[in-house]
Coordinates of C-alpha atoms and ligand atoms in Angstrom, one line a residue:
X76 CA 3.9 -7.3 15.3
X77 CA 0.8 -9.4 15.6
X78 CA 2.9 -12.5 14.6
X79 CA 5.2 -11.6 17.5
X80 CA 2.4 -11.2 20.0
X81 CA 0.9 -14.5 18.9
X82 CA 4.2 -16.3 19.1
X83 CA 4.8 -14.9 22.6
X84 CA 1.4 -16.1 23.8
X85 CA 2.0 -19.6 22.4
X86 CA 5.5 -19.9 23.7
X87 CA 4.5 -18.7 27.1
X88 CA 1.4 -20.9 27.4
X89 CA 3.4 -23.9 26.5
X90 CA 5.8 -23.1 29.4
X91 CA 2.9 -22.5 31.9
X92 CA 3.5 -18.7 31.9
X93 CA 0.5 -16.3 31.9
X94 CA 0.5 -13.5 29.4
X95 CA -1.3 -10.2 29.6
X96 CA -1.3 -7.7 26.7
X97 CA -0.8 -4.0 27.2
X98 CA -3.4 -2.0 25.2
X99 CA -2.3 1.2 23.2
X100 CA 1.4 0.8 23.9
X101 CA 3.0 3.1 26.5
X102 CA -0.3 5.0 26.9
X103 CA -2.0 1.8 28.1
X104 CA 1.0 0.9 30.2
X105 CA 0.7 4.1 32.2
X106 CA -3.1 3.7 32.5
X107 CA -2.8 0.1 33.6
X108 CA -4.8 -1.0 30.6
X109 CA -4.0 -4.7 30.6
X110 CA -5.9 -7.7 29.2
X111 CA -5.4 -11.4 29.6
X112 CA -4.0 -13.2 26.5
X113 CA -3.9 -16.7 28.1
X114 CA -6.6 -18.8 29.8
X115 CA -6.8 -21.9 31.8
X116 CA -8.6 -24.8 30.0
X117 CA -11.0 -27.3 31.6
X118 CA -8.1 -29.7 31.9
X119 CA -6.1 -27.1 33.8
X120 CA -3.6 -26.4 31.1
X121 CA -2.6 -22.9 30.0
X122 CA -3.7 -21.9 26.4
X123 CA -4.0 -18.8 24.3
X124 CA -7.4 -16.9 24.7
X125 CA -9.8 -17.7 21.9
X126 CA -10.3 -15.6 18.8
X127 CA -6.7 -14.3 18.4
X128 CA -4.9 -17.0 16.5
X129 CA -6.0 -15.7 13.1
X130 CA -4.4 -12.3 13.9
X131 CA -0.9 -13.7 13.5
X132 CA -1.5 -13.4 9.7
X133 CA -2.5 -9.7 9.8
X134 CA -0.3 -6.6 10.0
X135 CA -0.1 -4.0 12.7
X136 CA -0.9 -4.8 16.3
X137 CA -4.3 -5.9 17.6
X138 CA -3.3 -4.4 21.0
X139 CA -2.9 -1.0 19.5
X140 CA 0.1 1.4 19.7
X141 CA 0.7 5.0 20.6
X142 CA 3.1 7.9 20.3
X143 CA 3.0 8.6 24.1
X144 CA 4.3 12.0 25.3
X145 CA 3.7 11.1 29.0
X146 CA 6.2 8.2 28.7
X147 CA 8.9 10.6 27.7
X148 CA 8.8 12.0 31.3
X149 CA 10.3 10.3 34.3
X150 CA 7.0 10.7 36.1
X151 CA 5.2 8.8 33.3
X152 CA 7.7 6.0 33.4
X153 CA 7.5 5.8 37.2
X154 CA 3.7 5.4 36.9
X155 CA 4.2 2.7 34.2
X156 CA 6.6 0.8 36.5
X157 CA 4.0 1.1 39.4
X158 CA 1.3 -0.4 37.1
X159 CA 3.5 -3.3 36.2
X160 CA 4.3 -4.0 39.9
X161 CA 0.7 -3.6 41.0
X162 CA -0.5 -6.1 38.3
X163 CA 2.1 -8.6 39.5
X164 CA 3.8 -8.7 36.1
X165 CA 7.3 -10.4 36.2
X166 CA 8.6 -9.3 32.9
X167 CA 7.7 -7.0 29.9
X168 CA 8.4 -7.5 26.2
X169 CA 8.3 -4.3 24.2
X170 CA 7.9 -4.7 20.4
X171 CA 8.7 -1.6 18.4
X172 CA 11.1 0.7 16.7
X173 CA 13.7 3.2 18.0
X174 CA 11.3 5.2 20.1
X175 CA 9.7 2.2 21.7
X176 CA 13.0 0.6 22.4
X177 CA 14.6 3.7 23.8
X178 CA 11.6 3.9 26.2
X179 CA 12.0 0.3 27.1
X180 CA 15.7 0.9 27.9
X181 CA 14.9 3.8 30.2
X182 CA 12.1 1.9 31.9
X183 CA 14.4 -1.1 32.5
X184 CA 17.0 1.2 34.1
X185 CA 14.5 3.2 36.2
X186 CA 12.1 0.5 37.4
X187 CA 12.2 -3.0 38.9
X188 CA 10.5 -5.0 36.1
X189 CA 12.8 -6.9 33.7
X190 CA 12.3 -5.7 30.2
X191 CA 13.4 -7.2 26.8
X192 CA 12.9 -5.6 23.4
X193 CA 11.9 -7.0 20.0
X194 CA 12.8 -4.8 17.0
X195 CA 9.9 -3.9 14.7
X196 CA 10.4 -1.2 12.2
X197 CA 10.1 -1.1 8.4
X198 CA 13.0 1.4 8.4
X199 CA 15.4 -1.3 9.6
X200 CA 17.4 1.3 11.4
X201 CA 17.7 -0.4 14.8
X202 CA 21.2 -1.2 16.0
X203 CA 22.2 -4.7 17.2
X204 CA 20.0 -6.6 14.6
X205 CA 20.3 -7.1 10.9
X206 CA 16.6 -7.1 10.4
X207 CA 13.4 -6.1 12.1
X208 CA 9.7 -7.2 12.0
X209 CA 8.0 -5.6 9.0
X210 CA 11.0 -5.0 6.8
X211 CA 10.4 -8.0 4.5
X212 CA 6.7 -7.4 4.1
X213 CA 7.3 -3.7 3.3
X214 CA 10.0 -4.5 0.7
X215 CA 7.7 -7.0 -1.0
X216 CA 4.9 -4.5 -1.1
X217 CA 7.2 -1.9 -2.6
X218 CA 8.5 -4.4 -5.2
X219 CA 5.0 -5.2 -6.3
X220 CA 4.2 -1.5 -6.6
X221 CA 7.3 -0.9 -8.7
X222 CA 6.4 -3.8 -11.0
X223 CA 2.9 -2.4 -11.4
X224 CA 4.1 1.1 -12.1
X225 CA 6.8 -0.2 -14.5
X226 CA 4.1 -1.6 -16.7
X227 CA 2.8 1.9 -17.3
X228 CA 6.2 3.4 -17.4
X229 CA 7.4 1.1 -20.2
X230 CA 4.2 1.3 -22.2
X231 CA 4.3 5.1 -22.1
X232 CA 8.0 5.8 -22.2
X233 CA 7.9 7.5 -18.8
X234 CA 10.1 8.3 -15.9
X235 CA 8.5 7.7 -12.5
X236 CA 9.7 9.0 -9.1
X237 CA 8.2 6.6 -6.5
X238 CA 8.3 7.7 -2.8
X239 CA 8.6 5.1 -0.1
X240 CA 8.6 5.5 3.7
X241 CA 11.8 6.2 5.6
X242 CA 11.9 9.5 7.4
X243 CA 15.5 9.2 8.5
X244 CA 16.5 6.0 6.8
X245 CA 17.0 5.1 3.1
X246 CA 17.1 1.4 3.7
X247 CA 13.7 0.6 2.0
X248 CA 14.4 2.9 -0.9
X249 CA 17.9 1.5 -1.5
X250 CA 17.1 -2.2 -1.2
X251 CA 13.9 -1.9 -3.2
X252 CA 15.7 0.0 -5.9
X253 CA 18.4 -2.7 -6.2
X254 CA 15.9 -5.6 -6.1
X255 CA 13.6 -4.0 -8.8
X256 CA 16.5 -2.9 -11.0
X257 CA 15.4 0.7 -10.6
X258 CA 17.6 3.4 -12.3
X259 CA 18.2 5.5 -9.2
X260 CA 17.6 5.9 -5.5
X261 CA 17.4 9.1 -3.5
X262 CA 18.4 8.7 0.2
X263 CA 18.2 11.1 3.1
X264 CA 21.7 9.9 4.2
X265 CA 23.1 11.6 1.1
X266 CA 21.9 15.1 2.3
X267 CA 21.8 16.5 -1.2
X268 CA 20.3 19.9 -2.0
X269 CA 17.3 20.2 -4.3
X270 CA 19.5 21.5 -7.1
X271 CA 22.0 18.6 -6.8
X272 CA 19.1 16.1 -6.9
X273 CA 17.5 17.7 -10.0
X274 CA 20.9 18.0 -11.7
X275 CA 21.7 14.3 -11.1
X276 CA 18.3 13.2 -12.2
X277 CA 18.4 15.3 -15.4
X278 CA 21.7 13.6 -16.3
X279 CA 20.2 10.2 -15.5
X280 CA 17.2 10.8 -17.8
X281 CA 19.3 12.2 -20.6
X282 CA 21.6 9.1 -20.5
X283 CA 18.7 6.7 -20.1
X284 CA 16.5 8.0 -22.9
X285 CA 19.4 8.7 -25.3
X286 CA 18.4 7.8 -28.8
X287 CA 21.1 5.1 -29.1
X288 CA 19.6 3.3 -26.2
X289 CA 16.2 1.5 -26.4
X290 CA 15.3 2.1 -22.8
X291 CA 11.6 2.3 -22.3
X292 CA 11.3 3.4 -18.7
X293 CA 13.2 5.1 -15.8
X294 CA 12.2 4.3 -12.2
X295 CA 13.7 6.3 -9.4
X296 CA 12.9 5.3 -5.8
X297 CA 12.9 8.2 -3.3
X298 CA 12.9 7.9 0.4
X299 CA 10.4 10.0 2.3
X300 CA 13.2 11.6 4.2
X301 CA 14.5 13.3 1.1
X302 CA 12.7 16.5 1.7
X303 CA 11.8 17.7 -1.9
X304 CA 8.3 16.5 -2.5
X305 CA 7.8 13.9 -5.2
X306 CA 5.4 16.0 -7.3
X307 CA 7.8 19.0 -7.2
X308 CA 10.7 16.8 -8.3
X309 CA 8.6 15.4 -11.2
X310 CA 7.7 19.0 -12.3
X311 CA 11.2 20.4 -12.0
X312 CA 12.6 17.4 -13.9
X313 CA 9.9 17.5 -16.5
X314 CA 10.8 21.2 -17.2
X315 CA 14.5 20.3 -17.5
X316 CA 14.0 17.5 -20.0
X317 CA 11.2 19.2 -22.0
X318 CA 13.4 19.0 -25.1
X319 CA 13.5 15.2 -25.0
X320 CA 10.9 13.8 -27.4
X321 CA 8.1 11.6 -25.8
X322 CA 9.5 11.7 -22.3
X323 CA 7.0 12.2 -19.5
X324 CA 7.9 12.4 -15.7
X325 CA 5.4 11.3 -13.1
X326 CA 5.3 10.8 -9.4
X327 CA 3.7 8.4 -6.9
X328 CA 3.8 8.2 -3.1
X329 CA 3.2 4.8 -1.5
X330 CA 3.0 6.1 2.0
X331 CA 1.4 4.0 4.7
X332 CA 0.4 1.3 2.1
X333 CA 4.0 0.0 2.8
X334 CA 3.5 -0.3 6.5
X335 CA 0.5 -2.7 6.5
X336 CA -0.7 -5.8 4.8
X337 CA -0.4 -9.6 5.4
X338 CA 3.0 -10.4 6.7
X339 CA 5.3 -12.5 4.4
X340 CA 6.6 -15.9 5.5
X341 CA 9.9 -14.4 6.4
X342 CA 8.4 -11.7 8.6
X343 CA 6.3 -14.3 10.5
X344 CA 9.3 -16.5 10.9
X345 CA 11.5 -13.5 12.1
X346 CA 8.7 -12.5 14.5
X347 CA 8.5 -16.0 15.9
X348 CA 12.3 -16.4 16.4
X349 CA 12.7 -12.9 17.9
X350 CA 9.9 -13.7 20.3
X351 CA 11.6 -16.9 21.3
X352 CA 14.8 -15.0 21.9
X353 CA 13.0 -12.4 24.0
X354 CA 11.3 -15.1 26.1
X355 CA 14.5 -17.0 26.7
X356 CA 16.2 -13.8 27.8
X357 CA 13.4 -13.1 30.4
X358 CA 13.5 -16.7 31.6
X359 CA 17.2 -16.4 32.1
X360 CA 16.6 -13.3 34.3
X361 CA 18.0 -10.8 31.8
X362 CA 16.8 -7.2 31.5
X363 CA 17.6 -4.2 29.3
X364 CA 18.5 -6.4 26.3
X365 CA 17.0 -6.8 22.9
X366 CA 16.3 -10.0 20.9
X367 CA 18.2 -9.5 17.6
X368 CA 18.6 -11.2 14.3
X369 CA 22.1 -12.4 13.4
X370 CA 23.1 -14.8 10.6
X371 CA 19.6 -16.2 10.5
X372 CA 19.0 -17.0 14.1
X373 CA 17.3 -15.3 17.0
X374 CA 19.9 -14.2 19.5
X375 CA 20.0 -11.8 22.4
X376 CA 22.2 -8.7 22.1
X377 CA 22.7 -6.1 24.8
Ligands
F6P624 O1 9.4 4.7 11.8 C1 8.8 4.1 10.7 C2 8.0 5.0 9.8 O2 7.4 4.2 8.9 C3 8.9 6.1 9.1 O3 9.5 5.6 8.0 C4 7.8 7.1 8.7 O4 8.4 8.3 8.5 C5 7.0 7.1 10.0 O5 7.1 5.8 10.5 C6 5.6 7.5 9.8 O6 5.0 7.6 11.0 P1 3.5 8.2 11.2 O7 2.6 7.1 10.7 O8 3.4 8.5 12.6 O9 3.4 9.4 10.3

């Protein structure tokens, strides 16, 4: 998200457009907590404020974010609209996932300020775009973790169940599993019961560690949204395959490690192009649209 904020500041300054940042997401919007992100230089040109360029290479958002209950009410959104008007703001870009973009959609419908969204969610579950900011960095972080864990798994003839984020979406688990040649993926979209999961994994382990195969490790990627905890799964599975010689089942949870870190080249490039799409939309007078990714280019989709 920092890469998107930085790209927006640069693109706007180059077009002579002032940018102010909203602190703490919708909480800051309701409270009118704005800060200038562009400045006028001695020669009269518009430029990014000093001291923020390096942030483009960091994860998260230096403006802060929030889960804002007040914004879920009509009164809260009316106050946010009033703050935008009072501050003389001509357009708002909202960077975020499903919750943030739903809020942006409502605000665009209820208030006078034009609003354009930029999709940012490691879950990659936002309609109208094939990718979102953060997805590539998250997947690369997961791949590195799988590679690291696979070293131990192979050396010790172990099965590992590795949990990655994704409360309602198995996108990260599925794609990481394919890219890392994992042996299985557990996804919330499958809606399996605990028993079905354990039965399936038991068969997988028996096939994989069959004496005629020389397989050294089994890696299963589980999405957070599959409700059986990783440690419980490892214990239940361990009990089921206790008769298999030298097979040990372990669990690891990556958690928020996956949501941070230095953005990859692709994420920075995606953030830049989506920001360009968002700015173009605002300059064309559009509102209640999102900048989306399609066949490698930043485009607007309603
Ligand atoms: O929406 C993205 C996401 O990373 C989900 O996959 C995850 O369940 C959730 O955020 C975690 O949110 P929080 O940090 O508020 O627990």
